[in-house]
Structure formats: structure tokens, C-alpha cells
Amino acid sequence: MERGDCVARAVIAAFLSILFYLTNLLNGGTPPTPTPVNEAQYSYSILGQTGEILAERAVLRRTPDNHSEIVGTVQQNEPLLILDEREDWYKVRSTPQLVGWLPKYALSLSPVDKKEPGKLVLGYYSGDQAAYESLLSQGTQLTGIVPFGWRLTAEGELVNEFHPERIGRGLYFAGNQELGTYVQLKLPPDAGELKKHSFTAIEAMLKEWGLKGVMIDVDEVPYLTQIQLFASVAELREHLAQKGFSTLIALPWQDELDLPSAAAAADYLILKTLDPTATTPGPPASLAELKSLLPRVTEQVPAEKIILGLANVGLNWSGAGLPAVLSYQQVMELAASNGVDIKWDNLSQTPYFQYGQDSELWFENRYSIKHKLELIAEFDLAGVAFLQLGKEDPDMWNMLAKAL
């Protein structure tokens, strides 16, 4: 998946359209007033670039003013992430806890480090604050993001369901970091095939937002129509490839899947390990099951086309039906508030605990994720996709750096 030199400019052009409320893209009418994201953002064009101060040390101020309160000090050779700019000032981030403004003359911009060819690391990006914070902190470990917010109807109409500013800031960051951007396009239940008239709309959306490609996301593949579905995805791929876009397809683990047809239809195949229909307590992904499935999958599909989709979340069964999805932080808070001991399941290599009356919670942490990341090297897969950026155990990223 190549990232051309025009990525940043394309994303900038796309977000300028956002700032004018994207009336046409959002189906016309009076556009809504965007909800403020923390404090006011002055500019997005610089978001995601990095720099270092020129002097031995410099102070950061609360606002872009020489008389503003000092919030901290940064040192020379300390990498700073640029969040915003206003006139002669940059807003920079040293750590999540140290953010402030300093004069532009005090900072030297750094070129973006070219990512060496290697394993792909994708993050599904919802645009919420937790996902944004994770992107800011760990963006250098990612090779691409998958922004949420688009779906196809049964009639093949493209529908947008997202907050423009929140998705746009992530795309700005990705552009300035030269990350790939592959929009998640959800298909309706029992999708038989893609409608050909939707191809043009998808192409226009990718161009409008400065994206690098599309990720067709399917929660359940209808057995009787999967051949038609994969054939239509292959047609979409051919259509988009002529315009320089990539096509990915994300599928659940199903025994009856025609994996060769699915893989042939796309540039990469993301296999999602989380079962969205599970109604009994269990791990988001069992290591034992993955070790059993991957040899069979790689016999049918070239390993270099397979991306392992990991649900870096907690699953909370506290009643009948499907579990609630929790972040790692929420899991830890729930365990602490109930005073429970966290247990370890040796077969699935996953932590879990029980609490209250018949409530049970299974989740991924740095150790369970580590074992699954090791499978990528063991089977020489293309990479990994984290299905909920911002909900992970923060120390997961240290394991990622060691495993890949």
C-alpha cells in the first residue's frame, strides 16, 4: 500500500471542505454546527508534524502569549508533536500531560521519518477523544488508520454517519505522518453484492476526503451469495485501482468462507477475530483457536495478504444477550470497584474475572495481545489491525514494538 507524496495536500484539501461544512457530501441542507473538540483549533494543516527546540530549553505557555502562564519546560533534542499553530506560535505536546504554546522561532521542524517496508499496523479510528489521544501518542507505530463513519444501504447508496471535525483531524494527522488512510465501509446485513452505481460514489468520497483506499467491512457473509459478493468487490477493486486506490476487505472467521475468492477480490484480507454474535462468556480471541485456524487459512490464501484483526477490548457479560464492549481503562475500573482478582485462562491465554451475580468479563491486555502478535511473525502474515483504537491497554504498544 503506497503512500504518495501528495497525501498531506490531499488531506488538507479534504479538510478545508470540512471547515466549509461539506454541504454536498453531507446530503445538503443546513449543515450542523460542529461540537467543539476541547478548546478551539486554529489550524489543522500542521497537526501531526514534529520538531525540536533550538535552545537548550524552552518554556511552554498556556496560551499563545508571552505573558501567559508557564505550564512546563522542554529540553533540546526532545521530540515535540505539533498540534496547532496561530500566527507566530506553535501548540506542541511533549507528553499527554504536558501541552503548551511556544514561539515558532524557538522550534525547528523535523522531516517525517519514512517508514521502512515491513508489517502493516492499522488502527480502526472512531474519532472520539480516546481514539484521538491514542493516535497522537502511538501514531509513529501505525502504518495506517481506518476511519469509521460510512456505510452502504441495501440499495447501494452511500451514507455518512460521522462527526466531520473529529474524523478530519485524524486524517490531517495521518496525512502529515504519511500514514495510509482506508475508510471503513460497512455493508448491510445479508449483502448479496455491491451495486455498480455505488462505485462512482465511493471513488468520489475517497477523492473528497483525500483517502488512500476503502476497507469493505462485512460482519456476516451470506453463504449462498458470497461468490457474488466477492465478485462485486473484485469489480470495485479493479475500478478503484485504475484511480490509484487500494481495496481491503474485512471478514469474520467463518468455516464456510470461500477464502480464496475473498482474498483474490482485494489487496488485503483482514480476518476479524472477534465474534460479534457470541452470547456466552469467552475471550475476544482465543490463542488456541487462532493457532488451529491459521494453518488452514494460510493453505488457501497467501500469508502476505492476511492482516490479523484483533479486538483490543473487554467483553462484559452482565445479562442476557450480547456483551457490552469496554475499554481497558473501564475494565480496570470495574475490577477495582468490585474488588475482584483477575484470573488467567491458559487455553486462550486471556485474562478474565467474575463479579456480582453471574457477571463475567474477558478482555485483552498487553500479555494476551503479545501472544497473538507473535503469530504474525510465526505465520509471516502481512500485519495486524486493531479494531478499536483508543480502547487498548496502553502498554500494548510496547509489546507491538518488540513483536514486529
Tab-separated table of C-alpha atoms in Angstrom:
chain	number	residue	atom	x	y	z
A	1	MET	CA	0.000	0.000	0.000
A	2	GLU	CA	1.926	3.019	-1.216
A	3	ARG	CA	1.677	6.455	0.353
A	4	GLY	CA	2.306	9.073	-2.309
A	5	ASP	CA	3.856	12.475	-1.751
A	6	CYS	CA	0.510	14.148	-2.293
A	7	VAL	CA	-1.132	12.556	0.768
A	8	ALA	CA	-0.803	15.583	3.037
A	9	ARG	CA	-2.014	18.023	0.382
A	10	ALA	CA	-4.973	15.815	-0.445
A	11	VAL	CA	-5.971	15.531	3.191
A	12	ILE	CA	-5.593	19.303	3.665
A	13	ALA	CA	-7.833	19.957	0.707
A	14	ALA	CA	-10.353	17.493	2.080
A	15	PHE	CA	-10.437	19.089	5.483
A	16	LEU	CA	-10.805	22.588	4.086
A	17	SER	CA	-14.010	21.242	2.624
A	18	ILE	CA	-14.953	20.051	6.104
A	19	LEU	CA	-14.474	23.517	7.523
A	20	PHE	CA	-16.956	24.782	4.998
A	21	TYR	CA	-19.279	22.056	6.348
A	22	LEU	CA	-19.240	19.772	3.296
A	23	THR	CA	-22.820	20.605	2.398
A	24	ASN	CA	-22.902	18.376	-0.636
A	25	LEU	CA	-21.122	15.450	0.995
A	26	LEU	CA	-23.463	15.549	3.964
A	27	ASN	CA	-26.543	15.336	1.762
A	28	GLY	CA	-27.302	19.048	1.509
A	29	GLY	CA	-29.414	21.254	3.750
A	30	THR	CA	-28.225	23.460	6.571
A	31	PRO	CA	-25.051	21.948	7.970
A	32	PRO	CA	-24.865	21.352	11.719
A	33	THR	CA	-22.600	23.408	13.942
A	34	PRO	CA	-19.636	21.191	14.860
A	35	THR	CA	-19.324	20.265	18.515
A	36	PRO	CA	-16.137	21.856	19.924
A	37	VAL	CA	-13.290	19.397	20.442
A	38	ASN	CA	-11.710	20.501	23.731
A	39	GLU	CA	-10.521	24.065	23.070
A	40	ALA	CA	-10.804	25.856	19.743
A	41	GLN	CA	-8.497	24.639	16.994
A	42	TYR	CA	-6.930	27.427	14.924
A	43	SER	CA	-5.336	25.354	12.170
A	44	TYR	CA	-5.139	21.707	11.163
A	45	SER	CA	-2.526	21.961	8.415
A	46	ILE	CA	0.349	21.481	10.870
A	47	LEU	CA	-1.274	18.746	13.007
A	48	GLY	CA	0.976	15.691	13.288
A	49	GLN	CA	4.250	17.291	12.261
A	50	THR	CA	7.129	17.173	14.714
A	51	GLY	CA	10.001	19.398	15.770
A	52	GLU	CA	12.695	20.122	18.322
A	53	ILE	CA	13.605	23.334	20.130
A	54	LEU	CA	16.747	25.169	19.046
A	55	ALA	CA	17.888	26.286	22.514
A	56	GLU	CA	18.877	24.069	25.446
A	57	ARG	CA	15.429	24.505	26.957
A	58	ALA	CA	12.231	26.411	26.375
A	59	VAL	CA	9.078	27.119	28.345
A	60	LEU	CA	5.583	26.203	27.225
A	61	ARG	CA	2.746	28.636	27.886
A	62	ARG	CA	-0.948	28.051	28.413
A	63	THR	CA	-1.973	30.356	25.559
A	64	PRO	CA	-0.074	31.870	22.578
A	65	ASP	CA	1.042	34.942	24.505
A	66	ASN	CA	4.396	35.896	26.058
A	67	HIS	CA	2.627	36.939	29.261
A	68	SER	CA	0.623	33.737	29.582
A	69	GLU	CA	1.119	31.256	32.426
A	70	ILE	CA	4.058	28.847	32.047
A	71	VAL	CA	2.849	25.229	32.095
A	72	GLY	CA	6.194	23.443	31.758
A	73	THR	CA	9.662	23.225	30.239
A	74	VAL	CA	11.003	21.157	27.342
A	75	GLN	CA	14.617	20.240	26.596
A	76	GLN	CA	16.720	20.262	23.446
A	77	ASN	CA	16.592	17.021	21.415
A	78	GLU	CA	13.187	16.226	22.937
A	79	PRO	CA	10.765	15.361	20.101
A	80	LEU	CA	7.664	17.528	20.165
A	81	LEU	CA	4.408	16.780	18.389
A	82	ILE	CA	2.786	19.851	16.843
A	83	LEU	CA	-0.947	20.116	17.482
A	84	ASP	CA	-1.833	23.591	16.249
A	85	GLU	CA	-0.466	26.949	15.137
A	86	ARG	CA	-1.592	30.539	15.488
A	87	GLU	CA	0.262	33.452	13.950
A	88	ASP	CA	3.803	33.219	15.392
A	89	TRP	CA	3.133	30.338	17.791
A	90	TYR	CA	3.002	26.529	17.750
A	91	LYS	CA	0.995	24.414	20.159
A	92	VAL	CA	3.105	21.367	20.991
A	93	ARG	CA	2.813	18.198	23.005
A	94	SER	CA	5.725	16.689	24.893
A	95	THR	CA	3.670	14.106	26.786
A	96	PRO	CA	-0.089	13.689	27.201
A	97	GLN	CA	0.313	15.673	30.430
A	98	LEU	CA	2.498	18.471	29.021
A	99	VAL	CA	0.921	20.522	26.240
A	100	GLY	CA	1.511	24.217	25.619
A	101	TRP	CA	2.455	27.012	23.242
A	102	LEU	CA	5.897	28.258	22.248
A	103	PRO	CA	7.099	30.807	19.652
A	104	LYS	CA	7.724	29.472	16.165
A	105	TYR	CA	11.262	30.868	16.137
A	106	ALA	CA	12.117	28.516	19.023
A	107	LEU	CA	11.261	25.362	17.086
A	108	SER	CA	12.891	23.571	14.179
A	109	LEU	CA	10.515	21.368	12.173
A	110	SER	CA	11.657	17.782	11.620
A	111	PRO	CA	11.138	15.791	8.413
A	112	VAL	CA	8.739	12.874	8.707
A	113	ASP	CA	10.612	9.610	9.129
A	114	LYS	CA	9.987	7.380	6.153
A	115	LYS	CA	8.539	4.096	7.343
A	116	GLU	CA	10.608	1.128	6.282
A	117	PRO	CA	8.727	-1.571	4.369
A	118	GLY	CA	7.544	-4.136	6.853
A	119	LYS	CA	4.476	-5.352	8.668
A	120	LEU	CA	1.295	-3.316	8.396
A	121	VAL	CA	-0.162	-1.875	11.607
A	122	LEU	CA	-3.654	-0.457	11.129
A	123	GLY	CA	-5.863	1.205	13.717
A	124	TYR	CA	-9.631	1.496	13.355
A	125	TYR	CA	-10.319	5.150	14.154
A	126	SER	CA	-13.693	6.272	15.552
A	127	GLY	CA	-12.692	9.909	16.003
A	128	ASP	CA	-13.637	10.059	19.690
A	129	GLN	CA	-11.253	11.595	22.205
A	130	ALA	CA	-9.785	8.272	23.337
A	131	ALA	CA	-9.040	7.252	19.744
A	132	TYR	CA	-7.528	10.677	19.031
A	133	GLU	CA	-5.283	10.512	22.113
A	134	SER	CA	-4.108	7.042	21.091
A	135	LEU	CA	-3.381	8.312	17.574
A	136	LEU	CA	-1.335	11.231	18.928
A	137	SER	CA	0.629	9.004	21.303
A	138	GLN	CA	1.171	5.979	19.067
A	139	GLY	CA	0.872	7.308	15.522
A	140	THR	CA	4.526	6.620	14.779
A	141	GLN	CA	3.888	2.884	15.297
A	142	LEU	CA	0.982	2.806	12.879
A	143	THR	CA	1.241	2.448	9.130
A	144	GLY	CA	-2.377	3.402	8.530
A	145	ILE	CA	-5.770	4.216	10.031
A	146	VAL	CA	-9.263	3.038	9.164
A	147	PRO	CA	-11.728	5.867	9.920
A	148	PHE	CA	-15.314	4.930	10.807
A	149	GLY	CA	-18.474	6.570	9.572
A	150	TRP	CA	-19.556	5.355	6.139
A	151	ARG	CA	-21.959	2.597	5.142
A	152	LEU	CA	-23.782	1.309	2.088
A	153	THR	CA	-27.537	0.768	2.122
A	154	ALA	CA	-29.183	-2.277	0.594
A	155	GLU	CA	-29.916	-0.085	-2.440
A	156	GLY	CA	-26.238	0.791	-2.820
A	157	GLU	CA	-26.492	4.361	-1.527
A	158	LEU	CA	-23.518	5.780	0.343
A	159	VAL	CA	-24.446	7.168	3.769
A	160	ASN	CA	-22.224	9.245	6.052
A	161	GLU	CA	-22.595	8.898	9.817
A	162	PHE	CA	-19.690	10.721	11.434
A	163	HIS	CA	-18.538	13.951	13.044
A	164	PRO	CA	-16.606	15.799	10.310
A	165	GLU	CA	-14.153	17.614	12.567
A	166	ARG	CA	-13.282	14.562	14.646
A	167	ILE	CA	-12.672	12.353	11.633
A	168	GLY	CA	-10.960	15.192	9.777
A	169	ARG	CA	-8.386	15.889	12.469
A	170	GLY	CA	-7.383	12.219	12.392
A	171	LEU	CA	-6.973	12.393	8.615
A	172	TYR	CA	-4.863	15.534	8.924
A	173	PHE	CA	-2.602	13.805	11.415
A	174	ALA	CA	-2.368	10.734	9.182
A	175	GLY	CA	-1.511	12.855	6.159
A	176	ASN	CA	1.264	14.720	7.931
A	177	GLN	CA	2.644	11.431	9.291
A	178	GLU	CA	2.370	9.833	5.819
A	179	LEU	CA	0.072	7.079	7.069
A	180	GLY	CA	-2.287	5.160	4.845
A	181	THR	CA	-5.979	6.037	5.211
A	182	TYR	CA	-8.531	3.350	4.332
A	183	VAL	CA	-12.133	4.214	5.029
A	184	GLN	CA	-14.290	1.590	6.721
A	185	LEU	CA	-17.345	0.967	4.546
A	186	LYS	CA	-19.923	-1.144	6.355
A	187	LEU	CA	-22.170	-3.352	4.252
A	188	PRO	CA	-25.795	-4.077	5.164
A	189	PRO	CA	-26.723	-7.448	6.704
A	190	ASP	CA	-27.054	-10.227	4.123
A	191	ALA	CA	-25.329	-8.118	1.496
A	192	GLY	CA	-25.534	-10.130	-1.708
A	193	GLU	CA	-23.291	-7.939	-3.844
A	194	LEU	CA	-22.170	-4.354	-4.297
A	195	LYS	CA	-24.284	-2.253	-6.635
A	196	LYS	CA	-22.257	-0.989	-9.577
A	197	HIS	CA	-23.719	2.512	-9.332
A	198	SER	CA	-22.102	2.813	-5.888
A	199	PHE	CA	-18.597	2.511	-7.382
A	200	THR	CA	-18.613	6.105	-8.611
A	201	ALA	CA	-19.887	7.401	-5.260
A	202	ILE	CA	-17.164	5.508	-3.397
A	203	GLU	CA	-14.497	6.871	-5.732
A	204	ALA	CA	-15.804	10.429	-5.269
A	205	MET	CA	-15.804	10.029	-1.481
A	206	LEU	CA	-12.194	8.801	-1.479
A	207	LYS	CA	-11.117	11.773	-3.569
A	208	GLU	CA	-13.106	14.267	-1.485
A	209	TRP	CA	-11.516	13.145	1.753
A	210	GLY	CA	-8.007	12.533	0.432
A	211	LEU	CA	-8.125	8.836	1.352
A	212	LYS	CA	-5.844	6.085	0.058
A	213	GLY	CA	-8.452	3.378	-0.258
A	214	VAL	CA	-11.508	1.595	1.073
A	215	MET	CA	-11.926	-1.251	3.531
A	216	ILE	CA	-15.116	-3.221	2.849
A	217	ASP	CA	-16.294	-4.393	6.290
A	218	VAL	CA	-18.625	-7.385	6.481
A	219	ASP	CA	-19.970	-8.668	9.815
A	220	GLU	CA	-21.562	-11.811	8.406
A	221	VAL	CA	-21.028	-13.307	4.967
A	222	PRO	CA	-24.167	-14.908	3.482
A	223	TYR	CA	-23.131	-18.412	2.450
A	224	LEU	CA	-25.400	-18.623	-0.589
A	225	THR	CA	-24.356	-15.277	-2.099
A	226	GLN	CA	-20.702	-14.981	-1.086
A	227	ILE	CA	-19.460	-15.725	-4.599
A	228	GLN	CA	-21.500	-12.794	-5.969
A	229	LEU	CA	-20.337	-10.571	-3.111
A	230	PHE	CA	-16.646	-11.283	-3.644
A	231	ALA	CA	-17.016	-10.957	-7.422
A	232	SER	CA	-18.536	-7.490	-6.998
A	233	VAL	CA	-15.759	-6.471	-4.567
A	234	ALA	CA	-13.252	-7.593	-7.218
A	235	GLU	CA	-15.006	-5.321	-9.736
A	236	LEU	CA	-14.819	-2.425	-7.282
A	237	ARG	CA	-11.130	-3.123	-6.718
A	238	GLU	CA	-10.463	-3.024	-10.457
A	239	HIS	CA	-12.415	0.247	-10.767
A	240	LEU	CA	-10.555	1.908	-7.872
A	241	ALA	CA	-7.126	0.574	-8.821
A	242	GLN	CA	-7.344	2.498	-12.088
A	243	LYS	CA	-7.571	5.662	-9.950
A	244	GLY	CA	-4.717	4.665	-7.647
A	245	PHE	CA	-6.809	3.473	-4.672
A	246	SER	CA	-6.421	0.292	-2.625
A	247	THR	CA	-9.191	-2.123	-1.651
A	248	LEU	CA	-9.223	-4.148	1.551
A	249	ILE	CA	-11.918	-6.495	2.801
A	250	ALA	CA	-12.568	-7.367	6.465
A	251	LEU	CA	-14.390	-10.594	7.266
A	252	PRO	CA	-15.287	-12.623	10.366
A	253	TRP	CA	-13.835	-16.074	10.905
A	254	GLN	CA	-16.411	-18.419	9.349
A	255	ASP	CA	-15.786	-22.045	8.445
A	256	GLU	CA	-17.802	-21.835	5.232
A	257	LEU	CA	-15.987	-18.799	3.832
A	258	ASP	CA	-14.604	-19.031	0.315
A	259	LEU	CA	-11.300	-17.534	1.389
A	260	PRO	CA	-9.501	-17.801	-1.966
A	261	SER	CA	-12.283	-15.790	-3.665
A	262	ALA	CA	-12.298	-13.231	-0.862
A	263	ALA	CA	-8.521	-12.771	-0.985
A	264	ALA	CA	-8.496	-12.536	-4.770
A	265	ALA	CA	-11.069	-9.740	-4.589
A	266	ALA	CA	-8.916	-7.363	-2.525
A	267	ASP	CA	-5.379	-6.168	-1.962
A	268	TYR	CA	-5.503	-7.377	1.656
A	269	LEU	CA	-7.811	-9.585	3.677
A	270	ILE	CA	-8.443	-8.589	7.315
A	271	LEU	CA	-9.649	-11.554	9.352
A	272	LYS	CA	-11.535	-10.252	12.403
A	273	THR	CA	-11.013	-12.466	15.431
A	274	LEU	CA	-13.963	-11.114	17.446
A	275	ASP	CA	-17.236	-12.994	17.030
A	276	PRO	CA	-19.990	-10.316	17.071
A	277	THR	CA	-22.702	-12.935	17.614
A	278	ALA	CA	-21.217	-14.651	20.701
A	279	THR	CA	-23.744	-14.927	23.539
A	280	THR	CA	-21.713	-16.956	26.047
A	281	PRO	CA	-18.736	-15.572	28.009
A	282	GLY	CA	-15.358	-16.100	26.440
A	283	PRO	CA	-12.235	-14.330	25.158
A	284	PRO	CA	-12.267	-11.732	22.370
A	285	ALA	CA	-9.874	-14.130	20.612
A	286	SER	CA	-8.545	-17.482	21.784
A	287	LEU	CA	-4.883	-18.153	21.083
A	288	ALA	CA	-5.567	-21.889	20.826
A	289	GLU	CA	-8.241	-21.315	18.183
A	290	LEU	CA	-6.035	-18.936	16.205
A	291	LYS	CA	-3.206	-21.472	16.181
A	292	SER	CA	-5.644	-24.051	14.866
A	293	LEU	CA	-7.197	-21.805	12.216
A	294	LEU	CA	-4.169	-20.033	10.772
A	295	PRO	CA	-2.513	-23.101	9.222
A	296	ARG	CA	-5.747	-23.860	7.352
A	297	VAL	CA	-6.190	-20.251	6.280
A	298	THR	CA	-2.625	-19.888	5.004
A	299	GLU	CA	-3.048	-23.039	2.928
A	300	GLN	CA	-5.791	-21.241	0.994
A	301	VAL	CA	-4.578	-17.628	0.996
A	302	PRO	CA	-1.054	-16.228	0.607
A	303	ALA	CA	0.099	-15.217	4.090
A	304	GLU	CA	1.359	-11.861	2.791
A	305	LYS	CA	-2.252	-10.856	2.030
A	306	ILE	CA	-3.624	-11.634	5.514
A	307	ILE	CA	-3.974	-8.995	8.222
A	308	LEU	CA	-4.897	-10.292	11.675
A	309	GLY	CA	-7.773	-8.215	13.085
A	310	LEU	CA	-7.516	-8.057	16.886
A	311	ALA	CA	-10.260	-6.670	19.121
A	312	ASN	CA	-8.260	-4.837	21.779
A	313	VAL	CA	-11.274	-4.537	24.112
A	314	GLY	CA	-13.112	-6.103	27.024
A	315	LEU	CA	-16.350	-8.070	26.676
A	316	ASN	CA	-18.683	-7.702	29.643
A	317	TRP	CA	-21.455	-10.284	30.049
A	318	SER	CA	-23.722	-8.886	32.751
A	319	GLY	CA	-27.052	-10.180	31.460
A	320	ALA	CA	-28.705	-11.983	28.602
A	321	GLY	CA	-27.741	-11.260	25.011
A	322	LEU	CA	-24.599	-9.773	23.543
A	323	PRO	CA	-21.824	-8.420	25.785
A	324	ALA	CA	-21.041	-4.760	26.326
A	325	VAL	CA	-17.732	-3.637	24.814
A	326	LEU	CA	-15.461	-1.885	27.322
A	327	SER	CA	-12.103	-0.168	27.079
A	328	TYR	CA	-9.130	-1.446	29.068
A	329	GLN	CA	-9.473	1.512	31.431
A	330	GLN	CA	-13.145	0.713	32.028
A	331	VAL	CA	-12.240	-2.941	32.651
A	332	MET	CA	-9.672	-1.998	35.287
A	333	GLU	CA	-12.080	0.424	36.968
A	334	LEU	CA	-14.797	-2.240	37.070
A	335	ALA	CA	-12.432	-4.816	38.556
A	336	ALA	CA	-11.251	-2.340	41.211
A	337	SER	CA	-14.764	-1.195	42.147
A	338	ASN	CA	-15.839	-4.812	42.672
A	339	GLY	CA	-12.657	-5.817	44.491
A	340	VAL	CA	-12.106	-8.884	42.332
A	341	ASP	CA	-8.967	-10.812	41.452
A	342	ILE	CA	-8.129	-11.061	37.768
A	343	LYS	CA	-7.663	-14.634	36.558
A	344	TRP	CA	-5.810	-16.077	33.573
A	345	ASP	CA	-7.174	-18.674	31.162
A	346	ASN	CA	-4.271	-20.820	29.979
A	347	LEU	CA	-6.003	-22.261	26.915
A	348	SER	CA	-6.982	-18.945	25.322
A	349	GLN	CA	-4.144	-17.001	27.019
A	350	THR	CA	-6.619	-14.319	28.090
A	351	PRO	CA	-7.394	-12.551	31.397
A	352	TYR	CA	-10.905	-12.558	32.841
A	353	PHE	CA	-12.851	-12.136	36.083
A	354	GLN	CA	-16.303	-12.761	37.541
A	355	TYR	CA	-18.216	-10.286	39.657
A	356	GLY	CA	-21.664	-9.611	41.061
A	357	GLN	CA	-24.334	-12.199	40.296
A	358	ASP	CA	-23.340	-14.259	37.269
A	359	SER	CA	-21.461	-11.410	35.543
A	360	GLU	CA	-18.251	-12.230	33.700
A	361	LEU	CA	-15.718	-10.121	31.825
A	362	TRP	CA	-12.997	-11.247	29.400
A	363	PHE	CA	-10.511	-8.774	27.954
A	364	GLU	CA	-7.244	-8.246	26.139
A	365	ASN	CA	-4.210	-6.804	27.885
A	366	ARG	CA	-0.547	-6.360	26.969
A	367	TYR	CA	0.254	-10.025	27.682
A	368	SER	CA	-2.638	-11.603	25.788
A	369	ILE	CA	-2.015	-9.292	22.824
A	370	LYS	CA	1.692	-10.204	22.871
A	371	HIS	CA	0.930	-13.886	22.270
A	372	LYS	CA	-1.312	-13.043	19.310
A	373	LEU	CA	1.187	-10.608	17.810
A	374	GLU	CA	3.774	-13.387	17.814
A	375	LEU	CA	1.546	-15.297	15.385
A	376	ILE	CA	2.150	-12.608	12.753
A	377	ALA	CA	5.846	-13.454	12.628
A	378	GLU	CA	5.246	-17.181	13.072
A	379	PHE	CA	2.946	-17.368	10.030
A	380	ASP	CA	4.572	-14.427	8.198
A	381	LEU	CA	1.282	-12.522	7.930
A	382	ALA	CA	1.028	-9.067	6.376
A	383	GLY	CA	0.346	-7.371	9.693
A	384	VAL	CA	-2.237	-6.511	12.321
A	385	ALA	CA	-5.335	-4.325	12.560
A	386	PHE	CA	-6.500	-3.116	15.975
A	387	LEU	CA	-10.275	-2.923	15.737
A	388	GLN	CA	-10.871	-0.247	18.396
A	389	LEU	CA	-8.108	2.366	18.589
A	390	GLY	CA	-8.237	4.084	21.983
A	391	LYS	CA	-9.679	1.150	23.950
A	392	GLU	CA	-6.399	-0.743	24.331
A	393	ASP	CA	-4.099	-1.386	27.250
A	394	PRO	CA	-1.554	1.443	26.687
A	395	ASP	CA	1.348	-0.928	27.337
A	396	MET	CA	0.194	-2.995	24.358
A	397	TRP	CA	2.281	-0.699	22.168
A	398	ASN	CA	5.492	-1.736	23.919
A	399	MET	CA	4.675	-5.340	23.059
A	400	LEU	CA	3.972	-4.346	19.461
A	401	ALA	CA	7.372	-2.700	19.094
A	402	LYS	CA	9.078	-5.893	20.312
A	403	ALA	CA	6.928	-8.352	18.336
A	404	LEU	CA	7.065	-6.668	14.926
